[in-house]
PDB file of C-alpha atoms and ligand atoms in Angstrom:
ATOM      1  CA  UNK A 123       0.000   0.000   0.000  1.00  0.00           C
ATOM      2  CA  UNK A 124       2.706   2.550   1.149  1.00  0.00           C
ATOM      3  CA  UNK A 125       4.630   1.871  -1.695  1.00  0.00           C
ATOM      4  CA  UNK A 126       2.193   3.524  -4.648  1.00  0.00           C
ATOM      5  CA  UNK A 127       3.640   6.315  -6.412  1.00  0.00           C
ATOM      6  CA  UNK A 128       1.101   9.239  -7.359  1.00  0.00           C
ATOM      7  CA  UNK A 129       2.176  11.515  -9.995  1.00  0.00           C
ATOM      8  CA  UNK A 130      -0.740  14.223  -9.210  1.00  0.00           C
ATOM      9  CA  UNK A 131      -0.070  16.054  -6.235  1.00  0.00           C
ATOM     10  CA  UNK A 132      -2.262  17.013  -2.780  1.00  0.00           C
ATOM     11  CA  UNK A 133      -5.264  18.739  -3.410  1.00  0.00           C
ATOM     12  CA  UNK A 134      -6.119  21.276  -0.912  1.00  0.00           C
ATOM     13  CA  UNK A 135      -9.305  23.899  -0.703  1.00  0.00           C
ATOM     14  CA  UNK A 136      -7.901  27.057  -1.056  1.00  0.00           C
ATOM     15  CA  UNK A 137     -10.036  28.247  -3.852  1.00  0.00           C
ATOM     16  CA  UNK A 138     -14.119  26.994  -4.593  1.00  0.00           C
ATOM     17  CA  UNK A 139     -13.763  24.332  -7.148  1.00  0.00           C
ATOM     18  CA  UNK A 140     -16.745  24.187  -9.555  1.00  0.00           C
ATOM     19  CA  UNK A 141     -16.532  20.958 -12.074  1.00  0.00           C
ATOM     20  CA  UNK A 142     -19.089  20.781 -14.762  1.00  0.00           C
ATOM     21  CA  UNK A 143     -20.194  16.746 -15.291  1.00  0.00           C
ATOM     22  CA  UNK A 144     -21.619  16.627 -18.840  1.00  0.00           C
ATOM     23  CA  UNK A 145     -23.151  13.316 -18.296  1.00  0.00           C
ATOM     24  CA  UNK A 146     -24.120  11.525 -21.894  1.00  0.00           C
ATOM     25  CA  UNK A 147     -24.617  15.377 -23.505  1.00  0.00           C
ATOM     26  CA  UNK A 148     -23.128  17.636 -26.851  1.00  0.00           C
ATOM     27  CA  UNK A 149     -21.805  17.212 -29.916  1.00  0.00           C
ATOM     28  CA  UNK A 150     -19.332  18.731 -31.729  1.00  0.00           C
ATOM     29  CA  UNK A 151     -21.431  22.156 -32.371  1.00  0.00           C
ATOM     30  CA  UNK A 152     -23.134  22.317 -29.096  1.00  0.00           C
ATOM     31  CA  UNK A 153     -19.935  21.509 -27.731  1.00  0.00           C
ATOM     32  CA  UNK A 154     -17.894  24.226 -29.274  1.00  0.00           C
ATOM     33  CA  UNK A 155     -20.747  27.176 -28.215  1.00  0.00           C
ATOM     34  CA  UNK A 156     -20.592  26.243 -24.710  1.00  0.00           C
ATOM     35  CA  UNK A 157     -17.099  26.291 -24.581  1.00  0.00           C
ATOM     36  CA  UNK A 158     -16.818  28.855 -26.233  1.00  0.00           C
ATOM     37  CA  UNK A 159     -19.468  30.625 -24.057  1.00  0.00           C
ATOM     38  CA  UNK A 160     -17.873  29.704 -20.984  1.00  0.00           C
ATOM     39  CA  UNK A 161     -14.192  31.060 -22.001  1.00  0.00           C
ATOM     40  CA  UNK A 162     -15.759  34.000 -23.324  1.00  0.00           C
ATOM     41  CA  UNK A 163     -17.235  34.812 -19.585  1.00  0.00           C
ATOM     42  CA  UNK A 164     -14.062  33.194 -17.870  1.00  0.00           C
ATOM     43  CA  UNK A 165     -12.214  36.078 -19.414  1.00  0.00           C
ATOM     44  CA  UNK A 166     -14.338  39.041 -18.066  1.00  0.00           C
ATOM     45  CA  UNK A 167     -15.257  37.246 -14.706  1.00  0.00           C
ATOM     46  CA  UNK A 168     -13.669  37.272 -11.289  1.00  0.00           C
ATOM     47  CA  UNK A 169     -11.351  34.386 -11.324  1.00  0.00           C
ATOM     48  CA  UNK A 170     -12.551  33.130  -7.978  1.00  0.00           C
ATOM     49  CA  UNK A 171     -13.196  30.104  -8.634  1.00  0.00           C
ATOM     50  CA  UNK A 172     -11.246  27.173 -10.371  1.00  0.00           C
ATOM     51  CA  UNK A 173     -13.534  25.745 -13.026  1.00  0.00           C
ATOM     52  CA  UNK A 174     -13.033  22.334 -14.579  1.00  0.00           C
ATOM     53  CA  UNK A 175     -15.489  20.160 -16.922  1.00  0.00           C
ATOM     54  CA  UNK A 176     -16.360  16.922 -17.410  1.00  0.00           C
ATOM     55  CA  UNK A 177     -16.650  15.368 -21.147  1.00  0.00           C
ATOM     56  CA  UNK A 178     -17.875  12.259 -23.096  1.00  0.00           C
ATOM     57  CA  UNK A 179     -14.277  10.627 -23.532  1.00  0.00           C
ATOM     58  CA  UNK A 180     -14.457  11.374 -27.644  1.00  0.00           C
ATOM     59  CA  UNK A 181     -14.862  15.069 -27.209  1.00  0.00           C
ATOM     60  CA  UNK A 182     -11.395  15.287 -24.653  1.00  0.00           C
ATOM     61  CA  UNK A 183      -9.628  16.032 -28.291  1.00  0.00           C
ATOM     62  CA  UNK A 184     -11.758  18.821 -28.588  1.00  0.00           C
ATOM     63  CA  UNK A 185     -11.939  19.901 -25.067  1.00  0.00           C
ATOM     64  CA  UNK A 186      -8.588  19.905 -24.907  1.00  0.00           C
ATOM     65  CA  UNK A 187      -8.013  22.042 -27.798  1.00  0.00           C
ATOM     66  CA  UNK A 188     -10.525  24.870 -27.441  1.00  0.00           C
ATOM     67  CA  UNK A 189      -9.348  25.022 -23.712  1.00  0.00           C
ATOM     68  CA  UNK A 190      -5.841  25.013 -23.887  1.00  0.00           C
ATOM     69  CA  UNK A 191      -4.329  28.504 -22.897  1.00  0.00           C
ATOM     70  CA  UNK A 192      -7.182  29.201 -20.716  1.00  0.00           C
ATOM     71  CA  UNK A 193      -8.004  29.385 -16.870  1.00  0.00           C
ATOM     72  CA  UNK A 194     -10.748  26.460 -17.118  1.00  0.00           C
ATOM     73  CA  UNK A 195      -9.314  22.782 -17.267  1.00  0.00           C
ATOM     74  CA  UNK A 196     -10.496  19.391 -18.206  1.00  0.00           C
ATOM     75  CA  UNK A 197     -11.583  16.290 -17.081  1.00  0.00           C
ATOM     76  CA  UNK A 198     -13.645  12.736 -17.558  1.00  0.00           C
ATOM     77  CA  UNK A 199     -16.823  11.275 -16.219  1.00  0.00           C
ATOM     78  CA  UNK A 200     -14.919   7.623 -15.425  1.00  0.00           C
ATOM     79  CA  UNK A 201     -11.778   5.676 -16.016  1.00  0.00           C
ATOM     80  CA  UNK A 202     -10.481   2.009 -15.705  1.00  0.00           C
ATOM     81  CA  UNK A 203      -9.083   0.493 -12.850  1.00  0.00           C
ATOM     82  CA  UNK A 204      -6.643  -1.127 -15.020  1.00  0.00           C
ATOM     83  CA  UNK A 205      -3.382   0.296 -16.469  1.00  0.00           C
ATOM     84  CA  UNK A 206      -3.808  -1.497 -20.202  1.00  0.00           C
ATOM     85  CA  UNK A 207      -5.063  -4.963 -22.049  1.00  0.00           C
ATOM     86  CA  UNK A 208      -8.101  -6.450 -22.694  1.00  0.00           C
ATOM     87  CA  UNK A 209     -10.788  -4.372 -21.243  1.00  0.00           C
ATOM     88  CA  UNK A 210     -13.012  -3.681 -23.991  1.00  0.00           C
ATOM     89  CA  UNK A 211     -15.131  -0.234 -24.038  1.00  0.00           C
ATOM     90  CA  UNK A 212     -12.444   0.946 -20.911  1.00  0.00           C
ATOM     91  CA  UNK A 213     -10.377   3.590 -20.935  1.00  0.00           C
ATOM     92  CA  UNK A 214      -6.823   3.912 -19.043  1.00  0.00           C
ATOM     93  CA  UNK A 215      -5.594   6.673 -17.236  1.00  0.00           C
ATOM     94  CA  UNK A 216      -2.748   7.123 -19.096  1.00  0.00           C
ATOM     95  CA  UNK A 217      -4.830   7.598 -22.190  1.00  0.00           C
ATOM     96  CA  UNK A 218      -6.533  10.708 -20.768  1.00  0.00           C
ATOM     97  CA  UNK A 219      -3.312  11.895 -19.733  1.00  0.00           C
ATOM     98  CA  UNK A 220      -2.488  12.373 -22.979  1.00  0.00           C
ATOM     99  CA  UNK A 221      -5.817  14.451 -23.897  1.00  0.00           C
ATOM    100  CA  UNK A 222      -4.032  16.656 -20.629  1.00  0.00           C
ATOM    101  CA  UNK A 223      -7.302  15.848 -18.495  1.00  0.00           C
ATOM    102  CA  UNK A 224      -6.451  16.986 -15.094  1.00  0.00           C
ATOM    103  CA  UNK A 225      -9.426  15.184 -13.578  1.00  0.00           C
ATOM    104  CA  UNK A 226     -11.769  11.708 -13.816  1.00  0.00           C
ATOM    105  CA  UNK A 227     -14.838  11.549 -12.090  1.00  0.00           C
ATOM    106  CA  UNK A 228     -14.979   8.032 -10.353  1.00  0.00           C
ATOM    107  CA  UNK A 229     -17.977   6.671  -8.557  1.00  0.00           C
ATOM    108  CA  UNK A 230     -20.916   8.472  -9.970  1.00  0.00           C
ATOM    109  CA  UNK A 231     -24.306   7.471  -8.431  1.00  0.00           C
ATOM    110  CA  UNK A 232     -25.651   6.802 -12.013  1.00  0.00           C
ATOM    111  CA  UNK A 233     -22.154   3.962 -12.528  1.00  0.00           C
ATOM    112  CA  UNK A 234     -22.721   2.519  -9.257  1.00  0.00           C
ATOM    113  CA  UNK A 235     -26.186   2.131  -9.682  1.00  0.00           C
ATOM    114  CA  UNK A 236     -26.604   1.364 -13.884  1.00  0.00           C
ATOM    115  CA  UNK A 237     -22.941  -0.133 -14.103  1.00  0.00           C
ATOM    116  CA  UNK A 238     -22.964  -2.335 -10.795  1.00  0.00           C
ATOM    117  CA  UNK A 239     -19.683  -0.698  -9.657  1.00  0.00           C
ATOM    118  CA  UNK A 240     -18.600  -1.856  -6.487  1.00  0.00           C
ATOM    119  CA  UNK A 241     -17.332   0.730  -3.402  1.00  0.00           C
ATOM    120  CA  UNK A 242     -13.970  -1.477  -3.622  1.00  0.00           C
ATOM    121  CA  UNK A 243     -14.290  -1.170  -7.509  1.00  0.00           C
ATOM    122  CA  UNK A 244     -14.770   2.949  -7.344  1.00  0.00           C
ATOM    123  CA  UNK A 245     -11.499   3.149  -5.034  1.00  0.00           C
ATOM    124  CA  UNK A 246      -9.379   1.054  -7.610  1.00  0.00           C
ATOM    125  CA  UNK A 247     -10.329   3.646 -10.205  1.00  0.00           C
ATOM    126  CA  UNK A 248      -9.383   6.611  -7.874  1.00  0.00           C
ATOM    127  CA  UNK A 249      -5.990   4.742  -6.989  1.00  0.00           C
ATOM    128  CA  UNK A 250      -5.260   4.770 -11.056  1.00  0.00           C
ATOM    129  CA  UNK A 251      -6.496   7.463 -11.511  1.00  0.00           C
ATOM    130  CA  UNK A 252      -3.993   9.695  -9.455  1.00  0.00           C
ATOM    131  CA  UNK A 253      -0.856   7.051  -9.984  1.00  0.00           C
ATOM    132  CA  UNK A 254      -1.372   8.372 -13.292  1.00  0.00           C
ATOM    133  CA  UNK A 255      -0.873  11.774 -12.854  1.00  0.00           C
ATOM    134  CA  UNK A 256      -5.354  12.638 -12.669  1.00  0.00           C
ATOM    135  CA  UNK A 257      -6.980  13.823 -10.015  1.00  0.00           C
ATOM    136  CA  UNK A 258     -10.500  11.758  -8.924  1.00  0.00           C
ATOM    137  CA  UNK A 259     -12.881  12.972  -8.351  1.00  0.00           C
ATOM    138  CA  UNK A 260     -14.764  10.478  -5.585  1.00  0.00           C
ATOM    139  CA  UNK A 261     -18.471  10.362  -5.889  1.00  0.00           C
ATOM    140  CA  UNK A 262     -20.586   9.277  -2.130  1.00  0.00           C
ATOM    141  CA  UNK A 263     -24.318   9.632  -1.509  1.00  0.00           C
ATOM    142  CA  UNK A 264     -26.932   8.018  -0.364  1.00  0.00           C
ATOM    143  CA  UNK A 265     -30.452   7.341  -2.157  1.00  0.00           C
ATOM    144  CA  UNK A 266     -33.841   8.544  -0.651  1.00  0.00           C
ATOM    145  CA  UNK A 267     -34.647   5.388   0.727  1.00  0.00           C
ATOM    146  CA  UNK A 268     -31.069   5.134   2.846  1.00  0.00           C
ATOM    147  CA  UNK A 269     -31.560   8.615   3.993  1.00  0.00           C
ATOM    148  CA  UNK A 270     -35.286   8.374   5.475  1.00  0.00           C
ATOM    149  CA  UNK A 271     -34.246   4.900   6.944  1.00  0.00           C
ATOM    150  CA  UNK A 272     -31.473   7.090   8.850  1.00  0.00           C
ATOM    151  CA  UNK A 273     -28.766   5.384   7.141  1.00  0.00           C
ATOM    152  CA  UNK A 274     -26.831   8.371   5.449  1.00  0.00           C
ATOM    153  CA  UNK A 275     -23.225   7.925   7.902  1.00  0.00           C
ATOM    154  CA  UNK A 276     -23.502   4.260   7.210  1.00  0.00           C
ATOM    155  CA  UNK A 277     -23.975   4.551   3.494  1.00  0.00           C
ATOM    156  CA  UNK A 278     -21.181   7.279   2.986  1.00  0.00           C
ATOM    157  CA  UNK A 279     -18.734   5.632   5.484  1.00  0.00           C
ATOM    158  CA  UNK A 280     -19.046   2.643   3.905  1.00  0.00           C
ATOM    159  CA  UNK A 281     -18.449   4.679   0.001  1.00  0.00           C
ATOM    160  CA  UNK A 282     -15.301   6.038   1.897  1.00  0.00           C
ATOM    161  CA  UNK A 283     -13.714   2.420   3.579  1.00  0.00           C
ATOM    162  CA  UNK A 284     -12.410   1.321   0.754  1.00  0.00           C
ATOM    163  CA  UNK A 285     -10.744   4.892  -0.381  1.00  0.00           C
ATOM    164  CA  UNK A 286      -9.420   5.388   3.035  1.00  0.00           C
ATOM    165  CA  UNK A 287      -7.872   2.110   3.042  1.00  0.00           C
ATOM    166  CA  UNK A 288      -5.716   2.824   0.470  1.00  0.00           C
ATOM    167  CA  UNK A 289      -3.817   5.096   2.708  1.00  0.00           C
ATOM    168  CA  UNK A 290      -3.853   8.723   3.051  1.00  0.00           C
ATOM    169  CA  UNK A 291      -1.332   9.578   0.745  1.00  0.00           C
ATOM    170  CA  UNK A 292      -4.265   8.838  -2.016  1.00  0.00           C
ATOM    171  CA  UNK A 293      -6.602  10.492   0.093  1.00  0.00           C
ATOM    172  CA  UNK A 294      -4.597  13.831  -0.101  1.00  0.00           C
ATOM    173  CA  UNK A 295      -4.700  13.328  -3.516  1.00  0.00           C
ATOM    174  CA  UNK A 296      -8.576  13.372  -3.811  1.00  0.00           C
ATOM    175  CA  UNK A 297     -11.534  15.617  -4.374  1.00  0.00           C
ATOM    176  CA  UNK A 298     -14.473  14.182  -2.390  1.00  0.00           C
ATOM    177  CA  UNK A 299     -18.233  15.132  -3.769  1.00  0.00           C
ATOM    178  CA  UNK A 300     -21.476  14.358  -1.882  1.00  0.00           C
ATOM    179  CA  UNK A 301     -24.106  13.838  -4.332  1.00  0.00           C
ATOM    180  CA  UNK A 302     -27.618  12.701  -2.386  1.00  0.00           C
ATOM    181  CA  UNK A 303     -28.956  10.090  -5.003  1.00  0.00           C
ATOM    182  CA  UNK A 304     -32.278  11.611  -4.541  1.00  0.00           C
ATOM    183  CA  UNK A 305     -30.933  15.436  -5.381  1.00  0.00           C
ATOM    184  CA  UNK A 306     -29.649  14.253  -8.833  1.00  0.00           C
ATOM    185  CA  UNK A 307     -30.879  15.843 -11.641  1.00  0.00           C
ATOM    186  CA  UNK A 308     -34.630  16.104  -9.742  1.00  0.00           C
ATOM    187  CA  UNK A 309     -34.642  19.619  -8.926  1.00  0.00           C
ATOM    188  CA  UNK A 310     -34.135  18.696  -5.429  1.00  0.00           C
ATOM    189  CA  UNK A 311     -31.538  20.184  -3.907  1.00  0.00           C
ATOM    190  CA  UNK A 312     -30.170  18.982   0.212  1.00  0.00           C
ATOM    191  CA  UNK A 313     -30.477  21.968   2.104  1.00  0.00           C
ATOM    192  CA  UNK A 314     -27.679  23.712   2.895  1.00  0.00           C
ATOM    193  CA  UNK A 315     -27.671  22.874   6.385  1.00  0.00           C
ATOM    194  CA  UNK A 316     -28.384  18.993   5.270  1.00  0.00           C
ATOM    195  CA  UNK A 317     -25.717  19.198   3.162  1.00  0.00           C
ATOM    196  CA  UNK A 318     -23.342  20.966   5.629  1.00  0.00           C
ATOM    197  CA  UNK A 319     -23.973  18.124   8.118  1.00  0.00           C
ATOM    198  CA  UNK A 320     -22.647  15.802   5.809  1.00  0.00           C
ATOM    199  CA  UNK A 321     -19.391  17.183   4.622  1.00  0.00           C
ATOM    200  CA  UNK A 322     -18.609  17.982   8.237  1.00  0.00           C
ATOM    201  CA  UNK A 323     -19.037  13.764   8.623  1.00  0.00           C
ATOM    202  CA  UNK A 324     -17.432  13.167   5.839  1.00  0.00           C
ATOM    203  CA  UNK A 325     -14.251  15.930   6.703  1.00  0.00           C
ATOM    204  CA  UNK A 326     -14.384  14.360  10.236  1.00  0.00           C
ATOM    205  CA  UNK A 327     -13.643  10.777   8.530  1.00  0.00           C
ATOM    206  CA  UNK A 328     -10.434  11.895   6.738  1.00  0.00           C
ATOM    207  CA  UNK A 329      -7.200  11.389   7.581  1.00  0.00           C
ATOM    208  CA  UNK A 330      -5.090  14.568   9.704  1.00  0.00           C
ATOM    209  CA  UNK A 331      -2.805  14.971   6.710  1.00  0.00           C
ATOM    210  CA  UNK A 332      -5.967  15.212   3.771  1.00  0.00           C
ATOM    211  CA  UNK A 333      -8.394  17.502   6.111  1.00  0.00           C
ATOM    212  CA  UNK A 334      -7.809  19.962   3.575  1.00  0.00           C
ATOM    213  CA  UNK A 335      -8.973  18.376   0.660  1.00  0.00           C
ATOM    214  CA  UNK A 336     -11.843  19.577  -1.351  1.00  0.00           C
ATOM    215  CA  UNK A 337     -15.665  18.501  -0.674  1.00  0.00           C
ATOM    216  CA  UNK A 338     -18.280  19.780  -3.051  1.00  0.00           C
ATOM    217  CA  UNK A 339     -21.546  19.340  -3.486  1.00  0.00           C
ATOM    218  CA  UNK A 340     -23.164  18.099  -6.508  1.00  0.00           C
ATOM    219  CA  UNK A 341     -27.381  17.430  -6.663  1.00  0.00           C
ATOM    220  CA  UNK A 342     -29.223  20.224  -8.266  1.00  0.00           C
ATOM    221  CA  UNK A 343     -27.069  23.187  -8.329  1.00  0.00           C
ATOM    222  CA  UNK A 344     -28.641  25.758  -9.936  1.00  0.00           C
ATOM    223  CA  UNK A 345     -27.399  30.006 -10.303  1.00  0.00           C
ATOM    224  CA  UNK A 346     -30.111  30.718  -7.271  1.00  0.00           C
ATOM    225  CA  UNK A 347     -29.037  28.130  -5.040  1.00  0.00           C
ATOM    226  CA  UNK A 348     -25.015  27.984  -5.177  1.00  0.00           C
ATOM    227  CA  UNK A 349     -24.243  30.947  -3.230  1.00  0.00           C
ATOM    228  CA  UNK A 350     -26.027  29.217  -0.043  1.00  0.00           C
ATOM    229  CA  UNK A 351     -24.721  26.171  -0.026  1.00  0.00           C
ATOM    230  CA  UNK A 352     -20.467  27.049  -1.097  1.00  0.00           C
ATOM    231  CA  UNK A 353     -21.254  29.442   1.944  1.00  0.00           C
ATOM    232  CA  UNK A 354     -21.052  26.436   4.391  1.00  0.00           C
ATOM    233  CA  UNK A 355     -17.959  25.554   6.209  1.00  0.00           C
ATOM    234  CA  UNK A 356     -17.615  22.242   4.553  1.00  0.00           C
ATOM    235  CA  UNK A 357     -18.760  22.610   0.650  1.00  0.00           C
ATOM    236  CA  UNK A 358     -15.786  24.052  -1.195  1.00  0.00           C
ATOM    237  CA  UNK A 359     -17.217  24.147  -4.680  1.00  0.00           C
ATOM    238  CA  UNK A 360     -19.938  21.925  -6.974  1.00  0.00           C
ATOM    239  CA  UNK A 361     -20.200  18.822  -8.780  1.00  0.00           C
ATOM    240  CA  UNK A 362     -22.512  20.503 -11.819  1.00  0.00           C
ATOM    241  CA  UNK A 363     -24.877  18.057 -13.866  1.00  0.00           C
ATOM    242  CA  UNK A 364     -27.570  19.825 -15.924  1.00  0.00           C
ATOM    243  CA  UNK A 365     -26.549  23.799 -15.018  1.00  0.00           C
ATOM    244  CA  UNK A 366     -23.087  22.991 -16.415  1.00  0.00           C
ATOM    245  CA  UNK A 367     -24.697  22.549 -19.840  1.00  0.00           C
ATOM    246  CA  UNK A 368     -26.058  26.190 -19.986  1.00  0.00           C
ATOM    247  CA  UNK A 369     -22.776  28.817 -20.284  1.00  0.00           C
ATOM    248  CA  UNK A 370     -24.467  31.608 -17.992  1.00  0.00           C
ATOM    249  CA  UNK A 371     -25.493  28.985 -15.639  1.00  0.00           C
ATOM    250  CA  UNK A 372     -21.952  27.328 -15.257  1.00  0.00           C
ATOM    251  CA  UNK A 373     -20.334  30.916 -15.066  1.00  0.00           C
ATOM    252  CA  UNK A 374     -23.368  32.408 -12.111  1.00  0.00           C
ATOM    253  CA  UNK A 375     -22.387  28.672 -10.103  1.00  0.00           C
ATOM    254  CA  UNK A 376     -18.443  29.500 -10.501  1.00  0.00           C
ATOM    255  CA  UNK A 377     -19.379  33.300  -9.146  1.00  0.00           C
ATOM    256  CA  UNK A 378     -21.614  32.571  -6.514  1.00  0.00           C
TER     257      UNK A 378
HETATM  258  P1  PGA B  87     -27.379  17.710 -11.519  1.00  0.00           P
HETATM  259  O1  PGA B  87     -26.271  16.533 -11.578  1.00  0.00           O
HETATM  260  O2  PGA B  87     -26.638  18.974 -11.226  1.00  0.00           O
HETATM  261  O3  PGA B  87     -28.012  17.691 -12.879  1.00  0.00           O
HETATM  262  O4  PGA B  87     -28.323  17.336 -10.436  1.00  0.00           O
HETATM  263  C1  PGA B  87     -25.173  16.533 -10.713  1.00  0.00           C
HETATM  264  C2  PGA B  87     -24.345  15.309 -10.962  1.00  0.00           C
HETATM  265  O5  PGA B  87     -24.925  14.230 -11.190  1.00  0.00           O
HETATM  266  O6  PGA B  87     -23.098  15.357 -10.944  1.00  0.00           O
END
């Protein structure tokens, strides 16, 4: 265990950290106006905030090319466990190092629940991720039913187990995002004190040498509601699903 090398360095939260997650969205065109969009208000905005998105592995090319030069970087919704070989439909860390990605989702709600991956499985990927040089970005929430059974610690400490295990040199390493199943893409949004509550659990589970890293909050984050939640102790930026696909939207989240 104490003898992985990471090539991408601690991650600490200094600045609020807003990373768009484009799900299964764009094309080429749409792609190119967002960007475009978002670069365009990058430029006259405040710089507070360090902005990242998330894109369908074929458009990292083009992500990667209308971005370079500027302020906002780039990142993927998933990545393999596995270094190379027969993995069919997978894609290596390595291989998104070379699109300069700087980040890889790991552990969305939607993967866990649609792809079967496992808690142990989600860790692996955040392991490779960040040997590889790419931060993860480490998905935990619980769904509706877990919460109103009183289950939300249990749920989220057992997401965490198998990324703490690794050691807390990965941990430092890591961006942590609480995404409530049930505030995914359904308008619902945790409260901010709901949401608070949790990041405080979930900063009071890390290790003394990764306090620092970065929680955010991702579930419905919308222009109106970001400035109330990134104003709680514990949420340092947003996880952005559907608001990350409008430019204005993205840019009012990353200024709230
Ligand atoms: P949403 O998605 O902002 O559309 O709710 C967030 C996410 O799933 O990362």
């Amino acid at each position: 265990m104490t003898d992985v090398q990471y090539k991408s360095g601690p991650v600490t939260r200094s600045k609020t950290l807003v990373i768009g997650n484009w799900k299964m969205n764009g094309s080429l065109e749409s792609n190119r106006t967002l960007l475009d969009g978002i670069v365009a208000g990058v430029a006259g905005g405040d710089g507070k905030a360090t902005m990242a998105v998330c894109a369908p592995f074929p458009y990292l090319a083009q992500v990667a090319d209308v971005l370079a030069g500027t302020s906002i970087s780039w990142g993927a919704q998933d990545v393999s466990a596995h270094d190379k070989g027969a993995y069919t439909g997978e894609v290596s860390a390595s291989m998104l190092l070379e699109f300069n990605c700087s980040w890889a989702i790991v552990g969305h709600s939607e993967r866990r629940a649609m792809h079967g991956e496992t808690v142990e499985l989600v860790a692996d990927k955040a392991q490779a991720a960040a040997k590889a040089g790419i931060t993860p970005v480490f998905c935990v929430g619980e769904s509706l039913a877990e919460r109103e059974a009183g289950q939300v610690q249990t749920v989220i400490a057992a997401q965490l187990a198998p990324l703490l295990a690794k050691g807390d040199e990965l941990v430092a390493r890591t961006v942590i995002a609480y995404e409530p199943v049930w505030a995914i893409g359904t308008g619902k949004t945790a409260s901010p004190e709901q949401a608070q509550e949790v990041h405080a659990f979930i900063r009071a589970q890390l290790p003394t040498t990764a306090k620092e890293v970065p929680l955010l909050y991702g579930g419905s984050v919308k222009p109106d509601n970001a400035a109330t939640l990134f104003a709680m102790d514990d949420i340092d930026g947003g996880l952005i699903g559907g608001a990350a696909l409008v430019a204005k939207d993205f840019l009012a989240i990353a200024t709230a």
